[in-house]
Amino acid sequence: MKLLVLCERVDNEGGTETYLRVLLPALAARGYEIVVAARTVGRKASYGVPDYEVPWSDEHDPPSRDAANRIAEIVTAFEPDVVAAHNVMDAGVLEAARFQTRRFVYHLHDHRPFCPNGDRLYPRSSDICGLTMSAIVCGWHSAIDGCAYGPRPRTMQLIGLRETLAAGVREADSVIALSEYVAGLARRNGVANVRVVTPPISADAFASAPAPRPEADAVLFAGRIVPSKGGRSLVRAIARISAERRPLLRVAGDGPDLDALLLLAKRLGVRTEPLGRLEPNRLRGAIDASTLVAVPSLWGEPFGLAGIEAFARGRPVAAYDSGAIGEWLDPAAGTIVARGDEVALAIAVERLCEPAVWPDRAVGALAAAQRYALEPHVEAIAREYEIA
C-alpha cells in the first residue's frame, strides 16, 4: 500500500513528531511504501522514509496556492492509496491531497482545527473553553476574553479560516483522535466518523523493571516549557513541601517560559536542575534518575505523552486532571488532582515520594504502560487505512 503522510514538521522533538518517529517505521516494516510531505523538514531529522519540504501556510494565514499545487504534483507522481494528514492547518493542502486519493484520513492531535485561539484557553481568565466553534461564539469571546487577536477584523478572518479547515476535516473518510477528550471536541464540531486510537510507546522505551528509587528525591518536568504546561504551577506546589522533604525539580526541555520558571523557583527556594532538550535515550535516563514525573498541564491536554513515557520506565506520575489526563492516569500508577490545585499537587508529590508508597506505584506504572504497546496501535491504524 502506498501512503502519503502530510505533517507540520519532520523534527526530533514535539509530541506529534515523536509519534511519527515511532509509527512510520513500524508501518514501513509491514510493507507500506511511505512518502512524507511536511511544512518544514529539520536538517538532521528523519522519519526513516523519503520526505519533501512543502512550505504551506501556517495556522494564521490563508491557504497557499503554491503549496496546494505542489501537493497535487506529489499526489499525481506518487499515486498514494491513502493520504494521512497530521494536524495540517492549510485547507488548500487538504483539498489538494484529497483529490484523486482513494482514502483520506485526518489525525487530530490537538485543538487547533476547532479553535481560532489554538489552545482552547481563554487568555484573560485561563479557563478552558468547552464550546463549539462558530463565528458568533468565537467572535464574542474575542471581545470578552481576548481570544485570537481580540475584537479585530483579523480575528474574524481567522475564524473563517478555521471554519474552512474544519469543513475539510469533516470530509475525511476517517478522523483519528488520540483520546476521547479530543474525539469529543471533534464530535461537537460536526465530525461524525471519528475514532479513538491511543498513542503507542516504542518497544525500546520500556524498562524491564523500574530502576531503583533514587537516594535523593527528584521530580521531572519534561516537554516544551510554555505557560499552559503548568511549570510555574508545579514550582509553587513543590515550594509548599517542607524544606527538609522538598524534592529537586529537574526540567527537561526548552521554551519561552523557562526563564520565568527558573526565576520563580529561585525566589521560592525550589532547587532546580535544567537539563535542556534531551534526545529519547537521555530523556529515559532522566526519568530513571527521578522519583516521579509531574504533568501539571493547565490547558485541556489532548493526551499527555510524558505521562505514559514515565510509566514505561516504571515511574509514577502526579498530574492535574485536565483534558485527557484522567483517561490514562491509573490510580495504581500515580495521583491525579484538580486542575490548578497546587496544595493537592504538593500533597500528591510528597506522598508519591514516600518509601512505603513508591514501590507499589512504580510497579503499577510499568503495568499501566503495557496498554500502549506499539503493535496493537499499528494494527488499529492499519485498519483505519484499509480501503473498502
Tab-separated table of C-alpha atoms in Angstrom, residues 18-378:
chain	number	residue	atom	x	y	z
A	18	THR	CA	7.639	11.660	18.490
A	19	TYR	CA	4.540	9.767	17.401
A	20	LEU	CA	5.531	9.788	13.729
A	21	ARG	CA	9.074	8.660	14.540
A	22	VAL	CA	7.544	5.568	16.137
A	23	LEU	CA	4.631	4.916	13.775
A	24	LEU	CA	6.108	5.344	10.304
A	25	PRO	CA	8.984	2.843	10.608
A	26	ALA	CA	6.502	0.316	12.009
A	27	LEU	CA	4.184	0.804	9.028
A	28	ALA	CA	7.142	0.563	6.637
A	29	ALA	CA	8.092	-2.756	8.247
A	30	ARG	CA	4.583	-4.009	7.397
A	31	GLY	CA	5.194	-3.280	3.708
A	32	TYR	CA	3.796	0.240	3.376
A	33	GLU	CA	5.566	2.412	0.815
A	34	ILE	CA	5.633	5.788	2.552
A	35	VAL	CA	6.414	9.315	1.432
A	36	VAL	CA	6.214	12.331	3.761
A	37	ALA	CA	5.426	15.920	2.789
A	38	ALA	CA	5.982	18.412	5.613
A	39	ARG	CA	5.738	22.144	6.053
A	40	THR	CA	9.283	22.116	7.460
A	41	VAL	CA	11.986	19.441	7.419
A	42	GLY	CA	14.776	19.659	10.003
A	43	ARG	CA	18.278	19.372	8.634
A	44	LYS	CA	19.190	16.497	10.975
A	45	ALA	CA	15.726	14.967	11.287
A	46	SER	CA	14.212	11.944	9.565
A	47	TYR	CA	11.314	9.547	9.998
A	48	GLY	CA	13.200	6.883	8.083
A	49	VAL	CA	11.254	7.411	4.829
A	50	PRO	CA	11.597	9.831	1.863
A	51	ASP	CA	10.375	13.350	2.576
A	52	TYR	CA	9.614	16.612	0.788
A	53	GLU	CA	9.505	20.094	2.275
A	54	VAL	CA	6.396	21.950	1.086
A	55	PRO	CA	6.096	25.297	2.920
A	56	TRP	CA	2.331	25.626	3.150
A	57	SER	CA	0.634	28.308	5.216
A	58	ASP	CA	0.720	28.324	8.989
A	59	GLU	CA	-2.448	28.310	11.057
A	60	HIS	CA	-2.952	32.106	10.890
A	61	ASP	CA	-2.662	32.689	7.148
A	62	PRO	CA	-4.831	31.960	4.096
A	63	PRO	CA	-4.129	28.736	2.179
A	64	SER	CA	-1.090	28.713	-0.077
A	65	ARG	CA	-1.921	28.113	-3.724
A	66	ASP	CA	1.709	27.220	-4.491
A	67	ALA	CA	1.741	24.605	-1.730
A	68	ALA	CA	-1.569	23.119	-2.914
A	69	ASN	CA	-0.168	22.828	-6.442
A	70	ARG	CA	2.975	21.129	-5.129
A	71	ILE	CA	0.937	18.634	-3.098
A	72	ALA	CA	-1.158	17.901	-6.170
A	73	GLU	CA	2.056	17.196	-8.092
A	74	ILE	CA	3.249	14.796	-5.382
A	75	VAL	CA	-0.108	13.010	-5.344
A	76	THR	CA	-0.051	12.661	-9.130
A	77	ALA	CA	3.519	11.356	-9.187
A	78	PHE	CA	3.291	9.011	-6.172
A	79	GLU	CA	-0.336	7.860	-6.670
A	80	PRO	CA	-0.953	7.033	-2.989
A	81	ASP	CA	-3.697	4.658	-1.926
A	82	VAL	CA	-4.100	6.599	1.315
A	83	VAL	CA	-3.251	10.136	2.406
A	84	ALA	CA	-2.883	10.652	6.169
A	85	ALA	CA	-2.756	14.258	7.360
A	86	HIS	CA	-1.481	15.049	10.851
A	87	ASN	CA	-2.870	18.395	12.030
A	88	VAL	CA	-2.301	20.098	8.682
A	89	MET	CA	-3.720	23.616	9.067
A	90	ASP	CA	-3.800	24.697	5.396
A	91	ALA	CA	-7.254	23.858	3.979
A	92	GLY	CA	-5.982	24.168	0.412
A	93	VAL	CA	-3.378	21.479	1.032
A	94	LEU	CA	-6.074	19.167	2.396
A	95	GLU	CA	-8.238	19.724	-0.648
A	96	ALA	CA	-5.321	19.026	-2.999
A	97	ALA	CA	-4.405	15.879	-1.067
A	98	ARG	CA	-7.963	14.501	-1.199
A	99	PHE	CA	-8.162	14.891	-4.983
A	100	GLN	CA	-7.862	11.530	-6.763
A	101	THR	CA	-6.970	9.784	-3.482
A	102	ARG	CA	-8.809	6.581	-2.673
A	103	ARG	CA	-8.853	7.187	1.110
A	104	PHE	CA	-8.156	10.320	3.135
A	105	VAL	CA	-7.516	10.113	6.897
A	106	TYR	CA	-7.053	13.069	9.230
A	107	HIS	CA	-5.132	12.557	12.510
A	108	LEU	CA	-6.345	15.076	15.081
A	109	HIS	CA	-3.557	15.709	17.602
A	110	ASP	CA	-4.795	18.881	19.294
A	111	HIS	CA	-7.491	21.564	19.380
A	112	ARG	CA	-6.423	23.891	16.603
A	113	PRO	CA	-8.743	22.802	13.757
A	114	PHE	CA	-11.662	23.735	16.032
A	115	CYS	CA	-10.249	26.728	17.915
A	116	PRO	CA	-9.099	30.081	16.483
A	117	ASN	CA	-7.168	30.674	19.702
A	118	GLY	CA	-5.369	27.353	19.208
A	119	ASP	CA	-5.346	26.026	22.774
A	120	ARG	CA	-8.979	26.423	23.924
A	121	LEU	CA	-7.821	28.576	26.837
A	122	TYR	CA	-9.416	31.959	27.435
A	123	PRO	CA	-6.450	34.377	27.585
A	124	ARG	CA	-7.871	36.607	30.328
A	125	SER	CA	-9.252	34.005	32.721
A	126	SER	CA	-7.158	30.950	31.738
A	127	ASP	CA	-10.368	28.889	31.882
A	128	ILE	CA	-10.751	26.060	29.381
A	129	CYS	CA	-13.289	26.624	26.603
A	130	GLY	CA	-15.788	23.824	26.102
A	131	LEU	CA	-17.880	25.489	23.407
A	132	THR	CA	-18.460	24.586	19.771
A	133	MET	CA	-16.574	26.815	17.348
A	134	SER	CA	-18.628	29.363	15.429
A	135	ALA	CA	-18.257	32.930	14.215
A	136	ILE	CA	-20.771	34.161	16.813
A	137	VAL	CA	-19.299	32.288	19.801
A	138	CYS	CA	-15.640	32.871	18.962
A	139	GLY	CA	-16.266	36.479	17.949
A	140	TRP	CA	-17.982	37.119	21.295
A	141	HIS	CA	-15.120	35.574	23.265
A	142	SER	CA	-12.568	37.555	21.294
A	143	ALA	CA	-14.249	40.643	22.763
A	144	ILE	CA	-14.810	39.492	26.349
A	145	ASP	CA	-11.867	37.107	26.793
A	146	GLY	CA	-9.290	38.379	24.309
A	147	CYS	CA	-9.263	35.208	22.194
A	148	ALA	CA	-7.272	35.183	18.945
A	149	TYR	CA	-6.430	38.825	18.090
A	150	GLY	CA	-9.170	40.318	20.213
A	151	PRO	CA	-12.141	42.230	18.718
A	152	ARG	CA	-10.459	42.989	15.410
A	153	PRO	CA	-11.246	42.173	11.762
A	154	ARG	CA	-8.237	39.848	11.687
A	155	THR	CA	-9.912	37.646	14.304
A	156	MET	CA	-12.994	37.217	12.130
A	157	GLN	CA	-10.743	36.338	9.196
A	158	LEU	CA	-9.017	33.729	11.350
A	159	ILE	CA	-12.366	32.259	12.440
A	160	GLY	CA	-13.302	31.943	8.772
A	161	LEU	CA	-10.045	30.110	8.045
A	162	ARG	CA	-10.737	27.699	10.918
A	163	GLU	CA	-14.286	27.042	9.746
A	164	THR	CA	-12.988	26.210	6.255
A	165	LEU	CA	-10.368	23.914	7.759
A	166	ALA	CA	-12.947	22.202	9.981
A	167	ALA	CA	-15.093	21.564	6.914
A	168	GLY	CA	-12.108	19.856	5.287
A	169	VAL	CA	-11.597	17.673	8.363
A	170	ARG	CA	-15.258	16.651	8.305
A	171	GLU	CA	-14.838	15.463	4.693
A	172	ALA	CA	-12.164	12.920	5.652
A	173	ASP	CA	-13.046	9.249	5.296
A	174	SER	CA	-11.811	8.741	8.858
A	175	VAL	CA	-10.663	11.076	11.633
A	176	ILE	CA	-8.356	9.591	14.255
A	177	ALA	CA	-8.052	11.146	17.718
A	178	LEU	CA	-5.589	10.069	20.405
A	179	SER	CA	-8.106	10.495	23.244
A	180	GLU	CA	-11.817	10.574	23.989
A	181	TYR	CA	-11.332	14.159	25.076
A	182	VAL	CA	-10.192	15.246	21.605
A	183	ALA	CA	-12.744	12.972	19.933
A	184	GLY	CA	-15.488	14.705	21.908
A	185	LEU	CA	-14.265	18.075	20.670
A	186	ALA	CA	-14.394	16.795	17.095
A	187	ARG	CA	-17.910	15.400	17.513
A	188	ARG	CA	-19.179	18.685	18.974
A	189	ASN	CA	-17.851	20.327	15.833
A	190	GLY	CA	-19.710	18.030	13.464
A	191	VAL	CA	-17.205	15.213	12.853
A	192	ALA	CA	-19.231	12.027	12.706
A	193	ASN	CA	-16.585	9.479	11.717
A	194	VAL	CA	-14.008	9.984	14.482
A	195	ARG	CA	-12.172	7.015	16.002
A	196	VAL	CA	-10.013	6.940	19.150
A	197	VAL	CA	-6.667	5.176	18.833
A	198	THR	CA	-4.467	5.810	21.870
A	199	PRO	CA	-0.791	6.548	21.163
A	200	PRO	CA	1.958	3.949	21.328
A	201	ILE	CA	5.237	3.648	23.190
A	202	SER	CA	8.140	2.280	21.186
A	203	ALA	CA	9.387	-1.138	22.268
A	204	ASP	CA	12.844	0.190	23.179
A	205	ALA	CA	11.314	2.738	25.565
A	206	PHE	CA	10.126	0.086	28.040
A	207	ALA	CA	12.192	-0.781	31.083
A	208	SER	CA	12.242	-4.455	32.051
A	209	ALA	CA	11.778	-3.342	35.667
A	210	PRO	CA	11.685	0.027	37.432
A	211	ALA	CA	15.118	1.481	38.106
A	212	PRO	CA	15.908	1.719	41.839
A	213	ARG	CA	14.399	4.678	43.633
A	214	PRO	CA	16.989	7.497	43.789
A	215	GLU	CA	18.511	8.241	47.168
A	216	ALA	CA	17.547	11.913	46.894
A	217	ASP	CA	14.022	12.592	45.663
A	218	ALA	CA	13.619	14.397	42.357
A	219	VAL	CA	10.603	15.367	40.251
A	220	LEU	CA	10.974	15.521	36.480
A	221	PHE	CA	9.015	18.008	34.365
A	222	ALA	CA	9.524	17.328	30.649
A	223	GLY	CA	8.241	18.979	27.493
A	224	ARG	CA	8.038	22.358	25.826
A	225	ILE	CA	8.243	24.999	28.537
A	226	VAL	CA	5.206	27.197	27.905
A	227	PRO	CA	2.730	28.634	30.447
A	228	SER	CA	-0.079	26.216	29.530
A	229	LYS	CA	2.095	23.234	30.519
A	230	GLY	CA	1.987	24.441	34.122
A	231	GLY	CA	5.681	24.507	35.016
A	232	ARG	CA	5.367	27.517	37.296
A	233	SER	CA	2.329	25.982	38.983
A	234	LEU	CA	4.462	22.909	39.703
A	235	VAL	CA	7.178	25.131	41.198
A	236	ARG	CA	4.649	26.744	43.529
A	237	ALA	CA	3.340	23.317	44.541
A	238	ILE	CA	6.801	21.962	45.339
A	239	ALA	CA	7.547	25.123	47.337
A	240	ARG	CA	4.695	24.133	49.667
A	241	ILE	CA	6.576	20.994	50.709
A	242	SER	CA	8.691	21.476	53.838
A	243	ALA	CA	12.318	22.316	53.067
A	244	GLU	CA	13.679	19.119	54.588
A	245	ARG	CA	11.436	16.979	52.353
A	246	ARG	CA	11.328	19.173	49.271
A	247	PRO	CA	12.496	17.289	46.168
A	248	LEU	CA	14.762	18.589	43.451
A	249	LEU	CA	12.946	19.743	40.296
A	250	ARG	CA	14.523	18.598	37.041
A	251	VAL	CA	13.373	20.442	33.932
A	252	ALA	CA	13.850	18.695	30.574
A	253	GLY	CA	13.024	20.929	27.636
A	254	ASP	CA	13.118	24.499	26.470
A	255	GLY	CA	10.652	27.223	25.632
A	256	PRO	CA	9.576	30.795	26.280
A	257	ASP	CA	8.529	30.175	29.901
A	258	LEU	CA	11.793	28.567	31.059
A	259	ASP	CA	13.440	31.714	32.415
A	260	ALA	CA	10.313	32.698	34.344
A	261	LEU	CA	10.073	29.180	35.801
A	262	LEU	CA	13.693	29.195	36.975
A	263	LEU	CA	13.400	32.713	38.408
A	264	LEU	CA	10.281	31.736	40.361
A	265	ALA	CA	11.958	28.573	41.641
A	266	LYS	CA	14.936	30.579	42.895
A	267	ARG	CA	12.662	33.059	44.636
A	268	LEU	CA	10.647	30.282	46.342
A	269	GLY	CA	13.618	28.143	47.327
A	270	VAL	CA	12.945	25.247	44.967
A	271	ARG	CA	16.169	23.636	43.784
A	272	THR	CA	16.190	23.110	40.028
A	273	GLU	CA	18.324	21.270	37.520
A	274	PRO	CA	17.729	22.486	33.942
A	275	LEU	CA	18.534	19.649	31.540
A	276	GLY	CA	17.736	21.328	28.234
A	277	ARG	CA	16.314	19.418	25.299
A	278	LEU	CA	17.051	15.716	25.555
A	279	GLU	CA	17.210	13.025	22.903
A	280	PRO	CA	14.978	9.997	23.674
A	281	ASN	CA	17.696	7.886	25.312
A	282	ARG	CA	18.847	10.739	27.517
A	283	LEU	CA	15.251	11.555	28.449
A	284	ARG	CA	14.740	7.944	29.538
A	285	GLY	CA	17.849	8.276	31.671
A	286	ALA	CA	16.436	11.429	33.256
A	287	ILE	CA	13.176	9.619	34.005
A	288	ASP	CA	15.069	6.716	35.601
A	289	ALA	CA	17.072	9.140	37.744
A	290	SER	CA	13.915	10.791	39.112
A	291	THR	CA	11.438	9.612	41.707
A	292	LEU	CA	8.395	10.614	39.705
A	293	VAL	CA	7.246	12.646	36.722
A	294	ALA	CA	4.844	15.607	37.001
A	295	VAL	CA	2.319	16.549	34.314
A	296	PRO	CA	0.799	19.805	35.666
A	297	SER	CA	-0.942	20.852	32.428
A	298	LEU	CA	-3.303	23.817	32.744
A	299	TRP	CA	-4.773	23.564	29.240
A	300	GLY	CA	-7.034	20.771	28.063
A	301	GLU	CA	-4.202	18.311	27.454
A	302	PRO	CA	-5.014	16.382	24.249
A	303	PHE	CA	-3.273	13.327	25.701
A	304	GLY	CA	-0.038	13.809	27.648
A	305	LEU	CA	2.670	11.536	26.219
A	306	ALA	CA	5.088	12.466	29.004
A	307	GLY	CA	2.912	10.519	31.423
A	308	ILE	CA	2.868	7.191	29.633
A	309	GLU	CA	6.565	7.573	28.782
A	310	ALA	CA	7.150	7.779	32.555
A	311	PHE	CA	5.011	4.671	33.058
A	312	ALA	CA	7.155	2.756	30.565
A	313	ARG	CA	10.162	3.384	32.809
A	314	GLY	CA	8.308	2.398	35.979
A	315	ARG	CA	7.888	5.921	37.296
A	316	PRO	CA	4.650	7.145	38.890
A	317	VAL	CA	3.019	10.382	37.773
A	318	ALA	CA	1.473	13.299	39.650
A	319	ALA	CA	-0.793	15.367	37.414
A	320	TYR	CA	-3.633	17.814	37.127
A	321	ASP	CA	-6.981	16.490	35.923
A	322	SER	CA	-7.035	18.429	32.683
A	323	GLY	CA	-8.156	17.270	29.256
A	324	ALA	CA	-7.347	13.624	28.551
A	325	ILE	CA	-5.023	13.028	31.502
A	326	GLY	CA	-7.715	11.251	33.502
A	327	GLU	CA	-8.110	8.727	30.670
A	328	TRP	CA	-4.651	7.212	31.227
A	329	LEU	CA	-3.601	8.084	34.776
A	330	ASP	CA	-4.367	4.822	36.552
A	331	PRO	CA	-4.666	5.314	40.359
A	332	ALA	CA	-2.287	2.380	40.788
A	333	ALA	CA	0.338	4.322	38.842
A	334	GLY	CA	0.130	7.812	40.326
A	335	THR	CA	-2.148	10.557	41.566
A	336	ILE	CA	-4.425	12.991	39.744
A	337	VAL	CA	-5.716	16.167	41.419
A	338	ALA	CA	-7.997	19.009	40.399
A	339	ARG	CA	-6.631	21.310	37.720
A	340	GLY	CA	-4.621	24.122	39.282
A	341	ASP	CA	-4.926	22.846	42.874
A	342	GLU	CA	-1.339	23.437	43.966
A	343	VAL	CA	-1.971	22.336	47.548
A	344	ALA	CA	-3.294	18.978	46.350
A	345	LEU	CA	-0.429	18.609	43.890
A	346	ALA	CA	2.099	19.242	46.660
A	347	ILE	CA	0.454	16.554	48.797
A	348	ALA	CA	0.462	14.138	45.844
A	349	VAL	CA	4.158	14.695	45.107
A	350	GLU	CA	5.132	14.299	48.742
A	351	ARG	CA	3.023	11.171	49.096
A	352	LEU	CA	4.425	9.505	45.967
A	353	CYS	CA	7.950	10.128	47.245
A	354	GLU	CA	7.312	8.173	50.455
A	355	PRO	CA	9.391	4.965	50.578
A	356	ALA	CA	6.341	2.985	51.734
A	357	VAL	CA	4.228	4.183	48.785
A	358	TRP	CA	6.663	4.491	45.887
A	359	PRO	CA	7.443	0.803	45.135
A	360	ASP	CA	3.805	-0.194	44.511
A	361	ARG	CA	3.179	2.881	42.346
A	362	ALA	CA	6.341	2.186	40.343
A	363	VAL	CA	5.214	-1.377	39.631
A	364	GLY	CA	1.713	-0.106	38.840
A	365	ALA	CA	3.157	2.416	36.395
A	366	LEU	CA	5.055	-0.215	34.438
A	367	ALA	CA	1.941	-2.392	34.332
A	368	ALA	CA	-0.182	0.534	33.087
A	369	ALA	CA	2.298	1.179	30.266
A	370	GLN	CA	1.584	-2.214	28.717
A	371	ARG	CA	-1.698	-0.832	27.347
A	372	TYR	CA	0.308	1.362	24.998
A	373	ALA	CA	2.406	-1.287	23.268
A	374	LEU	CA	3.233	-0.454	19.673
A	375	GLU	CA	1.891	-3.457	17.789
A	376	PRO	CA	-1.807	-3.117	18.782
A	377	HIS	CA	-1.646	0.558	17.859
A	378	VAL	CA	-0.188	-0.190	14.435
